[in-house]
Amino acid sequence: MKITHIKKLLTVSGFILATCLMQNTAMAQQKNDPKFNKMMTDSFRAEGIAGLDRIQQDETQKFCSDPVFAGSKQGEKMREKIQKMNMDLIKQPSDGKYIGDWKKGESIAQSGRGATWTDKADAAVGGGCYNCHQIDSKEISYGNIGPSLTGYGKLRGYSPEVITYTWNRINNSKAYNACSNMPRFAHFKLLNEQQIQDVMALLLDPASPVNQ
Amino acid sequence: MQRNLTLGLASGLLVVLLTVSSSVLAQKSATDDIAKYREMIADGNPSELYEAAGEELWKKPAGPKNATLEQCDLGLGPGVVKGAAAQLPRYFKDTNKVQDLESRLMTCMQNLQGRDPQEMVDAPFQQGPKKDMEAIVAYVVTLSKGDKIKVSTNHPKEKEMYELGKRAFNFQGGPMDFSCASCHAENGKRIRLQDLPNLVEQKGAALGWGYWPAYRVSSGQFWTMQQRLNDCYRQQRFPFPIYGSDVTIALSMYMAKTANGGTVETPGLKR
Amino acid sequence: MADPMRVRATENGGIVDVKILMKHDMESGQRKDAAGKTIPAWFISTLNVKANGKDVLNGQFGPAVSKDPFLNFKYKGAKGDKIVVSWVDSKGDKRTDEATAS
């Protein structure tokens, strides 16, 4: 009698243990790998303006380098933490102006230049927006990594909420989506305030070709 | 009367459909026309000029030892060039490491010809000793054209390289947070009008790994896989990947293994 | 002599299809280098193709032709035709290569 009960107990607890272990190992963030780290530091050298500090990952980059965990249910808490962290980094415009010059915005959106090791430190960095987005419908050479922004203001309206959201999104897209593919333009000082105001105008000036 | 109405409605609908979809059509026809253009220029691939030069260099004595590369072992035995590129990267017993085509050629140049590998590593792409390398690569890959991509991960070092490559593929860095996966991990994506192969799946990996090295019309240059990876990292705003470094071999291993079963179409012809 | 060309010729039904791939930088003289200096013009000026000693094509190239030119043309001929392709460039450099129509 006793033996049978013990067998059942052992089987059940064994099963529970196995499930727990499976859950933990399957959905943990990938472990730090010293061999991998060494490969990365040994395989690169500084060149031009691109120093080795560029492969020192921050928390956001570390998290998003493990797409399986980052997209999992177990990763949800971390995702929210990363989003909040990025949101806290965003600064609203120092002069209170959100909308600049859409013509300049279009040039910034068209330019994919800057920040590479062949670029000079003082070279203007472009937004590279057309690389991933459709914007002015007249431009047929656009990418599809990001959603279409044609009719941006026309479709969403020009309320303060839309304006603030758009400002935040361009400044630091990861405030809303932890592993967004979009670069954090303000955080890494790729675009300055004036440039972002101009890109904002491209999207949210009712006179912009985007909103015709 | 009713027929006129129907006709009117039908033509009205047609007009609406045409105007609504005109921008979509314009977009689609742009990518279709580019595909047609690529078909047209597929003949007369300037890679052939590099291949011819490479074949000469393979058989020409060079370096302090004044030897040819004809005894170079690319994995199928000394001097066997046919089909070798399709099975690279692979583990080599004599160097005790996994090597891609270019690092293996550097080994041969060093051991057989006495040439200094550091000179090759330091030379800028398209210049000096790298010019020789590009020609020899063109020659070697041409002799695998049409073969099936067939890399092994049986050896523990090969398996390890593959895993390191997979991790490197997802490694985000630089001021734009880019990893290879930022652009190459989804189907149907493109930058501007340049389609991006999904390197995480067999089909996409074969499109990427199977078509480079290639002659790049926009730069008028023959690019080896090392140069292609180098320029990817430049666009990702990373620091400079050292020529033949482990990260480049790991990524090559990851892509090649994922592409296994696909066809070697090198040397390719790119925009 | 300059870098070799790739010449291929195939005959079909009395028509020979000739494909020529030339190695040449074809600098237009309009481009500037990284330092801002104009890169001097340097391009193939004339091209001549003979089949069995007789001219079948004469071309006047120039800066409008792009790098590593590919030329494809047809002429009335036969298998075994000896095809000789020669070019001269703006610096006076020359190149001649041959092929047999197969």
Coordinates of C-alpha atoms in Angstrom, one line a residue:
Chain A
M1 CA 0.0 0.0 0.0
K2 CA 2.6 2.5 1.1
I3 CA 4.9 1.7 -1.8
T4 CA 2.2 2.4 -4.4
H5 CA 1.4 5.8 -2.8
I6 CA 5.1 6.7 -2.8
K7 CA 5.5 5.7 -6.4
K8 CA 2.5 7.9 -7.4
L9 CA 3.8 10.8 -5.3
L10 CA 7.2 10.6 -6.8
T11 CA 5.8 10.4 -10.3
V12 CA 3.6 13.4 -9.8
S13 CA 6.3 15.5 -8.1
G14 CA 8.8 14.5 -10.7
F15 CA 6.4 15.7 -13.4
I16 CA 5.9 19.0 -11.6
L17 CA 9.6 19.5 -11.2
A18 CA 10.3 18.7 -14.8
T19 CA 7.7 21.2 -16.0
C20 CA 9.0 23.9 -13.7
L21 CA 12.5 23.3 -15.0
M22 CA 11.4 23.4 -18.6
Q23 CA 9.5 26.6 -18.1
N24 CA 12.6 28.2 -16.4
T25 CA 15.2 27.1 -19.0
A26 CA 13.0 27.8 -22.0
M27 CA 12.1 31.3 -21.1
A28 CA 15.1 32.8 -19.4
Q29 CA 17.1 35.6 -21.1
Q30 CA 20.1 34.2 -22.9
K31 CA 23.1 33.8 -20.7
N32 CA 26.2 35.9 -20.8
D33 CA 28.7 34.1 -23.0
P34 CA 32.4 35.0 -22.3
K35 CA 33.5 33.3 -25.5
F36 CA 31.1 35.3 -27.6
N37 CA 32.1 38.6 -25.8
K38 CA 35.7 37.9 -26.5
M39 CA 34.9 37.2 -30.2
M40 CA 33.2 40.5 -30.5
T41 CA 36.0 42.6 -28.8
D42 CA 38.7 40.8 -30.8
S43 CA 36.9 41.0 -34.1
F44 CA 36.5 44.8 -34.4
R45 CA 38.7 47.8 -34.4
A46 CA 38.0 51.6 -34.2
E47 CA 37.8 53.4 -37.5
G48 CA 37.0 57.1 -38.2
I49 CA 34.3 58.2 -35.8
A50 CA 33.2 54.6 -35.1
G51 CA 34.9 53.6 -31.8
L52 CA 34.7 50.3 -29.9
D53 CA 32.4 51.9 -27.5
R54 CA 29.7 51.3 -30.1
I55 CA 29.7 47.6 -29.3
Q56 CA 29.3 48.2 -25.6
Q57 CA 25.7 47.5 -25.4
D58 CA 23.2 49.4 -23.2
E59 CA 20.3 47.7 -21.5
T60 CA 17.9 48.2 -24.4
Q61 CA 20.4 46.7 -26.9
K62 CA 21.3 43.8 -24.6
F63 CA 17.6 42.9 -24.1
C64 CA 16.7 43.2 -27.8
S65 CA 19.7 41.1 -28.9
D66 CA 17.7 38.0 -27.6
P67 CA 14.6 38.2 -29.8
V68 CA 13.1 35.0 -28.5
F69 CA 13.1 36.2 -24.9
A70 CA 12.3 39.8 -25.8
G71 CA 9.2 38.7 -27.6
S72 CA 8.0 36.1 -25.1
K73 CA 5.4 36.3 -22.4
Q74 CA 8.2 36.1 -19.8
G75 CA 9.9 39.0 -21.4
E76 CA 6.9 41.3 -20.9
K77 CA 7.9 42.8 -17.6
M78 CA 11.4 43.6 -19.0
R79 CA 9.8 45.1 -22.1
E80 CA 7.7 47.5 -20.0
K81 CA 10.8 48.4 -17.9
I82 CA 12.8 49.2 -21.1
Q83 CA 9.9 51.2 -22.5
K84 CA 9.6 53.3 -19.4
M85 CA 13.3 53.8 -19.2
N86 CA 13.4 55.1 -22.8
M87 CA 10.3 57.3 -22.2
D88 CA 12.0 59.0 -19.2
L89 CA 14.9 60.0 -21.5
I90 CA 12.8 62.0 -23.9
K91 CA 12.9 65.8 -23.6
Q92 CA 10.2 68.1 -25.1
P93 CA 11.5 70.9 -27.4
S94 CA 13.4 73.5 -25.5
D95 CA 11.6 76.4 -27.3
G96 CA 8.2 74.7 -27.0
K97 CA 8.0 74.6 -30.8
Y98 CA 7.0 71.3 -32.3
I99 CA 6.5 72.1 -36.0
G100 CA 9.4 73.4 -38.1
D101 CA 9.9 73.6 -41.9
W102 CA 8.5 70.6 -43.9
K103 CA 10.7 71.4 -46.9
K104 CA 13.8 70.9 -44.7
G105 CA 12.0 67.9 -43.2
E106 CA 11.7 66.2 -46.6
S107 CA 15.5 66.6 -47.2
I108 CA 16.2 65.1 -43.8
A109 CA 13.9 62.2 -44.6
Q110 CA 15.6 61.6 -47.9
S111 CA 19.1 61.6 -46.6
G112 CA 20.5 58.3 -45.2
R113 CA 23.9 59.7 -44.6
G114 CA 26.1 60.1 -41.5
A115 CA 27.5 58.4 -38.5
T116 CA 29.4 55.7 -40.4
W117 CA 33.1 55.2 -40.1
T118 CA 33.6 57.0 -43.5
D119 CA 31.7 60.1 -42.3
K120 CA 33.4 63.1 -40.8
A121 CA 32.5 64.0 -37.3
D122 CA 30.8 67.2 -38.4
A123 CA 28.9 65.7 -41.3
A124 CA 25.2 66.2 -41.2
V125 CA 23.3 63.1 -40.2
G126 CA 20.1 62.3 -42.1
G127 CA 17.0 60.7 -40.8
G128 CA 17.0 58.0 -43.4
C129 CA 13.2 57.9 -43.1
Y130 CA 12.5 56.8 -46.7
N131 CA 14.7 53.8 -46.1
C132 CA 11.9 52.2 -44.1
H133 CA 8.8 54.4 -44.7
Q134 CA 6.6 55.6 -47.4
I135 CA 6.1 59.4 -46.7
D136 CA 5.3 61.8 -49.6
S137 CA 3.3 59.7 -52.1
K138 CA 5.2 61.3 -55.0
E139 CA 8.4 59.4 -53.8
I140 CA 8.2 55.9 -55.2
S141 CA 11.6 54.8 -53.8
Y142 CA 10.6 53.9 -50.3
G143 CA 11.1 51.0 -48.0
N144 CA 8.5 48.9 -46.1
I145 CA 10.3 48.0 -42.9
G146 CA 8.1 50.6 -41.1
P147 CA 4.5 51.5 -41.7
S148 CA 3.4 54.0 -44.4
L149 CA 3.3 57.6 -43.1
T150 CA 1.4 59.0 -46.2
G151 CA -1.4 61.2 -45.0
Y152 CA 0.0 61.1 -41.4
G153 CA -1.6 64.3 -40.1
K154 CA -4.7 64.1 -42.3
L155 CA -5.6 60.7 -40.9
R156 CA -4.7 61.3 -37.3
G157 CA -5.6 65.0 -36.8
Y158 CA -3.4 67.7 -35.3
S159 CA -4.3 67.4 -31.6
P160 CA -1.7 68.0 -28.9
E161 CA -1.8 64.3 -28.1
V162 CA -0.9 63.4 -31.7
I163 CA 1.8 66.0 -31.7
T164 CA 3.4 64.9 -28.5
Y165 CA 3.1 61.2 -29.4
T166 CA 4.8 61.9 -32.8
W167 CA 7.6 64.0 -31.1
N168 CA 8.2 61.2 -28.6
R169 CA 8.2 58.5 -31.3
I170 CA 10.8 60.2 -33.4
N171 CA 13.0 61.1 -30.4
N172 CA 12.9 57.6 -29.0
S173 CA 10.7 55.0 -30.6
K174 CA 11.6 52.4 -27.9
A175 CA 9.5 54.4 -25.4
Y176 CA 6.5 52.7 -27.1
N177 CA 8.0 49.5 -28.4
A178 CA 11.0 48.1 -26.6
C179 CA 12.5 46.5 -29.6
S180 CA 11.3 48.8 -32.3
N181 CA 13.5 48.7 -35.4
M182 CA 13.6 52.5 -35.5
P183 CA 16.8 54.3 -34.3
R184 CA 16.6 56.5 -31.2
F185 CA 17.2 59.7 -33.1
A186 CA 17.5 62.1 -30.1
H187 CA 19.0 59.7 -27.6
F188 CA 22.0 59.0 -29.8
K189 CA 22.1 62.6 -31.0
L190 CA 21.6 61.6 -34.6
L191 CA 19.1 64.4 -35.2
N192 CA 19.1 67.6 -33.3
E193 CA 16.0 69.5 -32.1
Q194 CA 15.7 71.7 -35.2
Q195 CA 15.9 68.7 -37.5
I196 CA 13.2 66.8 -35.5
Q197 CA 11.0 69.9 -35.6
D198 CA 11.4 69.9 -39.4
V199 CA 10.6 66.2 -39.7
M200 CA 7.6 66.8 -37.5
A201 CA 6.4 69.5 -40.0
L202 CA 6.7 67.0 -42.9
L203 CA 4.3 64.8 -41.0
L204 CA 2.1 67.3 -39.2
D205 CA 2.0 70.6 -41.1
P206 CA -1.3 70.6 -42.9
A207 CA 0.5 72.3 -45.9
S208 CA 3.0 69.4 -46.2
P209 CA 2.7 67.3 -49.3
V210 CA 2.2 64.3 -46.9
N211 CA -1.2 65.7 -45.9
Q212 CA -2.6 66.7 -49.3
Chain B
M1 CA -31.5 52.4 -70.4
Q2 CA -30.5 49.8 -67.8
R3 CA -27.6 48.7 -70.0
N4 CA -26.3 52.3 -70.2
L5 CA -26.6 52.6 -66.4
T6 CA -24.7 49.4 -65.9
L7 CA -22.1 50.4 -68.4
G8 CA -21.8 53.8 -66.7
L9 CA -21.4 52.2 -63.3
A10 CA -18.9 49.7 -64.5
S11 CA -16.6 52.3 -66.2
G12 CA -17.0 54.6 -63.2
L13 CA -15.8 51.8 -60.9
L14 CA -13.0 51.0 -63.3
V15 CA -11.8 54.7 -63.2
V16 CA -12.0 54.7 -59.4
L17 CA -10.0 51.5 -59.1
L18 CA -7.4 52.8 -61.5
T19 CA -6.8 56.1 -59.7
V20 CA -6.8 54.5 -56.3
S21 CA -4.3 51.8 -57.3
S22 CA -2.2 54.0 -59.6
S23 CA 0.4 54.8 -56.9
V24 CA 0.5 51.1 -55.9
L25 CA 0.9 50.1 -59.5
A26 CA 3.6 52.7 -60.0
Q27 CA 5.4 51.3 -57.0
K28 CA 5.0 47.7 -58.2
S29 CA 6.0 48.4 -61.7
A30 CA 9.2 50.1 -60.4
T31 CA 10.3 46.9 -58.7
D32 CA 9.2 44.8 -61.7
D33 CA 11.2 47.0 -64.1
I34 CA 14.2 46.8 -61.9
A35 CA 13.9 43.0 -62.0
K36 CA 13.6 43.2 -65.8
Y37 CA 16.7 45.4 -66.0
R38 CA 18.6 42.9 -63.8
E39 CA 17.6 40.1 -66.2
M40 CA 18.9 42.1 -69.1
I41 CA 22.3 42.8 -67.6
A42 CA 22.7 39.2 -66.3
D43 CA 24.6 38.4 -69.5
G44 CA 28.1 39.8 -69.6
N45 CA 28.8 39.7 -65.9
P46 CA 32.1 41.6 -65.4
S47 CA 32.9 39.0 -62.7
E48 CA 34.2 36.9 -65.6
L49 CA 37.1 39.4 -66.1
Y50 CA 38.1 38.9 -62.4
E51 CA 37.7 35.1 -62.8
A52 CA 40.1 35.1 -65.8
A53 CA 42.6 37.1 -63.8
G54 CA 42.2 34.9 -60.8
E55 CA 42.8 31.7 -62.7
E56 CA 46.1 33.2 -63.9
L57 CA 47.1 34.2 -60.4
W58 CA 46.3 30.7 -59.1
K59 CA 48.9 29.3 -61.5
K60 CA 51.5 32.1 -61.2
P61 CA 54.5 31.7 -58.8
A62 CA 54.4 34.4 -56.2
G63 CA 55.8 35.5 -52.8
P64 CA 59.2 34.9 -51.3
K65 CA 58.9 31.1 -51.9
N66 CA 58.1 31.8 -55.6
A67 CA 55.3 29.1 -55.6
T68 CA 51.9 28.9 -57.1
L69 CA 48.6 28.2 -55.2
E70 CA 48.1 24.9 -57.1
Q71 CA 48.7 22.9 -54.0
C72 CA 46.2 24.9 -51.9
D73 CA 43.8 22.7 -49.9
L74 CA 40.4 24.3 -49.8
G75 CA 38.8 21.4 -48.0
L76 CA 38.6 18.8 -50.8
G77 CA 42.3 18.0 -51.0
P78 CA 45.4 19.9 -52.3
G79 CA 44.7 21.7 -55.6
V80 CA 41.0 20.7 -55.8
V81 CA 39.1 23.9 -56.6
K82 CA 36.0 22.4 -58.2
G83 CA 33.2 22.4 -55.7
A84 CA 35.3 23.6 -52.8
A85 CA 33.6 27.0 -52.3
A86 CA 30.2 25.3 -51.9
Q87 CA 31.4 23.6 -48.7
L88 CA 33.0 26.6 -47.0
P89 CA 33.3 27.6 -44.2
R90 CA 34.6 24.4 -42.7
Y91 CA 37.0 23.1 -40.1
F92 CA 40.6 22.6 -41.1
K93 CA 42.8 20.2 -39.2
D94 CA 46.1 21.9 -40.1
T95 CA 45.1 25.3 -38.7
N96 CA 42.7 23.7 -36.1
K97 CA 40.0 26.3 -36.9
V98 CA 37.0 27.0 -39.0
Q99 CA 37.9 29.0 -42.0
D100 CA 36.0 30.8 -44.8
L101 CA 37.3 31.0 -48.3
E102 CA 39.3 34.2 -47.8
S103 CA 41.0 33.2 -44.6
R104 CA 41.8 29.8 -46.0
L105 CA 43.4 31.5 -49.1
M106 CA 45.4 33.6 -46.7
T107 CA 46.7 30.4 -45.1
C108 CA 47.7 29.0 -48.5
M109 CA 49.4 32.3 -49.5
Q110 CA 51.3 32.2 -46.3
N111 CA 52.3 28.5 -46.2
L112 CA 52.8 27.9 -49.9
Q113 CA 54.1 31.3 -51.1
G114 CA 55.5 32.8 -47.9
R115 CA 53.3 35.9 -48.2
D116 CA 52.6 37.9 -45.0
P117 CA 48.9 37.5 -44.1
Q118 CA 49.0 40.8 -42.1
E119 CA 49.7 42.7 -45.4
M120 CA 46.5 41.2 -46.8
V121 CA 44.5 42.0 -43.6
D122 CA 45.7 45.6 -43.6
A123 CA 45.3 46.4 -47.3
P124 CA 42.1 48.4 -48.2
F125 CA 39.5 46.5 -50.2
Q126 CA 40.1 46.8 -54.0
Q127 CA 43.8 47.7 -53.5
G128 CA 47.2 46.1 -53.4
P129 CA 47.2 42.4 -52.3
K130 CA 43.4 42.5 -51.9
K131 CA 43.1 43.0 -55.7
D132 CA 44.8 39.6 -56.1
M133 CA 42.5 38.1 -53.5
E134 CA 39.3 39.4 -55.2
A135 CA 40.4 37.9 -58.5
I136 CA 41.3 34.5 -57.0
V137 CA 38.0 34.4 -55.1
A138 CA 36.1 35.1 -58.3
Y139 CA 38.0 32.1 -59.9
V140 CA 37.4 29.7 -57.0
V141 CA 33.6 30.5 -56.6
T142 CA 33.0 30.2 -60.3
L143 CA 34.1 26.6 -60.0
S144 CA 31.3 25.9 -57.6
K145 CA 28.6 27.6 -59.6
G146 CA 25.5 25.4 -59.9
D147 CA 26.5 23.2 -57.0
K148 CA 24.4 22.7 -53.9
I149 CA 25.4 24.7 -50.8
K150 CA 26.6 22.0 -48.4
V151 CA 28.4 23.1 -45.2
S152 CA 28.7 20.8 -42.2
T153 CA 28.4 21.5 -38.5
N154 CA 29.5 18.0 -37.5
H155 CA 32.8 19.1 -36.1
P156 CA 32.4 20.6 -32.6
K157 CA 34.2 23.8 -33.7
E158 CA 31.9 24.1 -36.7
K159 CA 28.9 23.8 -34.5
E160 CA 30.3 26.3 -32.1
M161 CA 31.0 28.8 -35.0
Y162 CA 27.4 28.4 -36.1
E163 CA 26.1 29.2 -32.6
L164 CA 28.4 32.2 -32.3
G165 CA 27.3 33.4 -35.7
K166 CA 23.6 33.1 -34.7
R167 CA 24.2 35.2 -31.6
A168 CA 26.3 37.8 -33.6
F169 CA 23.4 38.0 -36.1
N170 CA 21.1 39.3 -33.4
F171 CA 23.7 41.5 -31.6
Q172 CA 22.4 45.1 -31.5
G173 CA 24.9 47.9 -31.3
G174 CA 26.0 51.3 -32.5
P175 CA 24.0 54.6 -32.4
M176 CA 21.2 53.1 -34.4
D177 CA 20.7 49.9 -32.4
F178 CA 21.1 47.8 -35.6
S179 CA 21.8 44.2 -35.7
C180 CA 21.8 42.0 -38.9
A181 CA 18.3 40.9 -37.7
S182 CA 17.1 44.6 -37.9
C183 CA 16.9 44.2 -41.7
H184 CA 17.4 40.5 -42.5
A185 CA 15.0 38.6 -40.3
E186 CA 11.6 39.1 -42.0
N187 CA 10.1 38.1 -45.3
G188 CA 9.0 40.7 -47.8
K189 CA 11.1 43.6 -46.5
R190 CA 13.0 46.1 -48.4
I191 CA 15.1 49.3 -47.9
R192 CA 14.0 51.9 -50.4
L193 CA 13.6 49.6 -53.4
Q194 CA 16.3 47.1 -52.5
D195 CA 14.8 43.8 -51.4
L196 CA 16.2 42.2 -48.3
P197 CA 16.7 38.5 -48.1
N198 CA 15.4 36.9 -44.8
L199 CA 18.6 35.2 -43.7
V200 CA 17.0 33.4 -40.9
E201 CA 15.2 31.0 -43.3
Q202 CA 16.7 28.6 -45.8
K203 CA 15.2 30.3 -48.9
G204 CA 16.3 33.8 -47.9
A205 CA 19.7 32.6 -46.7
A206 CA 20.3 30.9 -50.1
L207 CA 19.5 34.2 -51.8
G208 CA 22.0 36.0 -49.7
W209 CA 24.8 33.4 -49.3
G210 CA 24.3 32.0 -52.8
Y211 CA 24.7 35.2 -54.7
W212 CA 27.8 36.8 -53.1
P213 CA 30.6 37.3 -54.0
A214 CA 29.3 39.5 -56.8
Y215 CA 30.1 42.3 -59.2
R216 CA 28.4 45.4 -58.0
V217 CA 27.4 47.6 -60.9
S218 CA 26.8 50.7 -58.7
S219 CA 30.4 50.7 -57.5
G220 CA 31.9 49.0 -60.6
Q221 CA 33.7 46.5 -58.3
F222 CA 33.8 42.9 -57.5
W223 CA 33.0 42.4 -53.9
T224 CA 33.9 39.3 -51.9
M225 CA 31.8 38.1 -49.0
Q226 CA 34.2 39.7 -46.5
Q227 CA 33.7 43.1 -48.3
R228 CA 30.0 42.6 -48.3
L229 CA 30.0 41.9 -44.5
N230 CA 32.3 44.8 -43.9
D231 CA 30.0 47.3 -45.7
C232 CA 27.0 45.9 -43.8
Y233 CA 28.7 46.7 -40.5
R234 CA 29.6 50.2 -41.8
Q235 CA 25.9 50.8 -42.6
Q236 CA 25.0 49.5 -39.2
R237 CA 27.2 52.2 -37.8
F238 CA 29.4 49.6 -36.1
P239 CA 33.2 49.9 -35.7
F240 CA 35.3 48.2 -38.4
P241 CA 35.3 44.4 -38.6
I242 CA 38.8 43.1 -39.0
Y243 CA 39.4 41.2 -42.3
G244 CA 39.0 37.5 -41.7
S245 CA 38.1 38.0 -38.0
D246 CA 36.1 35.4 -36.2
V247 CA 32.8 37.4 -36.2
T248 CA 32.9 37.4 -40.1
I249 CA 33.6 33.6 -40.2
A250 CA 30.9 33.0 -37.6
L251 CA 28.3 35.0 -39.5
S252 CA 29.3 33.2 -42.7
M253 CA 28.9 29.8 -41.0
Y254 CA 25.5 30.8 -39.7
M255 CA 24.3 32.0 -43.2
A256 CA 25.8 29.1 -45.1
K257 CA 24.4 26.4 -42.8
T258 CA 21.0 28.1 -42.9
A259 CA 21.3 28.2 -46.7
N260 CA 22.2 24.5 -47.1
G261 CA 20.5 22.8 -50.0
G262 CA 20.3 26.0 -52.0
T263 CA 22.2 26.6 -55.2
V264 CA 25.6 28.4 -55.5
E265 CA 24.9 31.2 -58.0
T266 CA 28.2 33.0 -57.5
P267 CA 29.8 35.1 -58.9
G268 CA 26.6 37.2 -58.9
L269 CA 25.7 40.5 -60.4
K270 CA 24.2 43.2 -58.2
R271 CA 23.0 46.7 -58.7
Chain C
M1 CA 49.0 45.8 -73.1
A2 CA 45.9 46.5 -71.0
D3 CA 43.7 43.9 -69.1
P4 CA 42.3 41.1 -71.3
M5 CA 38.8 41.1 -72.7
R6 CA 36.4 38.2 -72.7
V7 CA 35.2 37.5 -76.3
R8 CA 32.6 34.9 -77.1
A9 CA 31.0 34.1 -80.5
T10 CA 28.3 31.6 -81.3
E11 CA 26.9 30.9 -84.8
N12 CA 23.3 30.0 -85.4
G13 CA 21.6 29.9 -88.8
G14 CA 24.2 32.0 -90.6
I15 CA 24.2 34.7 -87.8
V16 CA 27.1 35.0 -85.4
D17 CA 26.2 36.5 -82.0
V18 CA 29.3 38.2 -80.6
K19 CA 29.6 39.1 -76.8
I20 CA 32.5 41.2 -75.7
L21 CA 33.3 42.1 -72.0
M22 CA 36.0 44.8 -71.7
K23 CA 37.9 45.7 -68.6
H24 CA 38.3 49.5 -68.4
D25 CA 37.6 52.2 -65.8
M26 CA 36.0 54.5 -68.4
E27 CA 36.4 57.7 -66.4
S28 CA 34.3 60.4 -67.8
G29 CA 36.4 63.2 -66.4
Q30 CA 33.5 64.6 -64.5
R31 CA 33.9 62.8 -61.2
K32 CA 35.8 64.1 -58.2
D33 CA 37.8 62.1 -55.7
A34 CA 37.4 62.1 -51.9
A35 CA 39.8 65.2 -51.7
G36 CA 37.7 67.1 -54.3
K37 CA 40.1 66.8 -57.2
T38 CA 38.7 66.0 -60.6
I39 CA 39.6 62.4 -61.7
P40 CA 41.1 62.8 -65.2
A41 CA 39.1 61.4 -68.1
W42 CA 40.3 58.0 -69.4
F43 CA 38.1 55.9 -71.7
I44 CA 38.1 53.6 -74.7
S45 CA 37.9 55.9 -77.8
T46 CA 37.6 53.4 -80.7
L47 CA 36.7 49.7 -81.0
N48 CA 37.2 47.6 -84.1
V49 CA 36.0 44.0 -84.7
K50 CA 37.1 42.0 -87.7
A51 CA 35.8 38.6 -88.8
N52 CA 38.3 36.8 -91.0
G53 CA 40.2 40.1 -91.6
K54 CA 37.1 42.0 -92.7
D55 CA 35.5 44.8 -90.6
V56 CA 32.2 43.8 -89.1
L57 CA 31.9 46.6 -86.5
N58 CA 33.6 49.9 -85.8
G59 CA 32.7 51.8 -82.7
Q60 CA 33.4 55.3 -81.4
F61 CA 33.1 55.0 -77.6
G62 CA 33.5 57.9 -75.3
P63 CA 32.9 59.1 -71.7
A64 CA 29.2 58.2 -72.0
V65 CA 30.0 54.5 -71.9
S66 CA 30.2 53.1 -68.4
K67 CA 32.9 51.1 -66.6
D68 CA 33.7 47.5 -67.8
P69 CA 31.7 47.8 -71.0
F70 CA 29.7 44.9 -72.3
L71 CA 29.0 44.9 -76.1
N72 CA 26.7 42.4 -77.8
F73 CA 26.1 42.5 -81.6
K74 CA 25.3 40.1 -84.5
Y75 CA 26.7 39.8 -88.0
K76 CA 26.2 37.5 -90.9
G77 CA 28.9 34.8 -90.7
A78 CA 29.8 31.2 -90.2
K79 CA 31.2 28.7 -87.7
G80 CA 35.0 28.9 -87.5
D81 CA 35.1 32.6 -88.3
K82 CA 38.3 34.2 -86.7
I83 CA 37.1 37.2 -84.7
V84 CA 39.6 39.8 -83.6
V85 CA 38.6 42.6 -81.3
S86 CA 40.8 45.7 -80.7
W87 CA 40.4 48.9 -78.8
V88 CA 42.4 52.1 -78.3
D89 CA 41.8 54.4 -75.4
S90 CA 42.3 58.1 -74.8
K91 CA 45.8 57.6 -73.3
G92 CA 46.8 55.6 -76.4
D93 CA 46.7 52.3 -74.5
K94 CA 45.6 49.3 -76.6
R95 CA 44.1 45.8 -76.3
T96 CA 43.5 43.0 -78.8
D97 CA 41.8 39.7 -78.1
E98 CA 40.5 36.9 -80.4
A99 CA 37.9 34.2 -80.5
T100 CA 36.6 31.6 -82.9
A101 CA 32.9 31.5 -83.8
S102 CA 31.6 28.1 -82.5

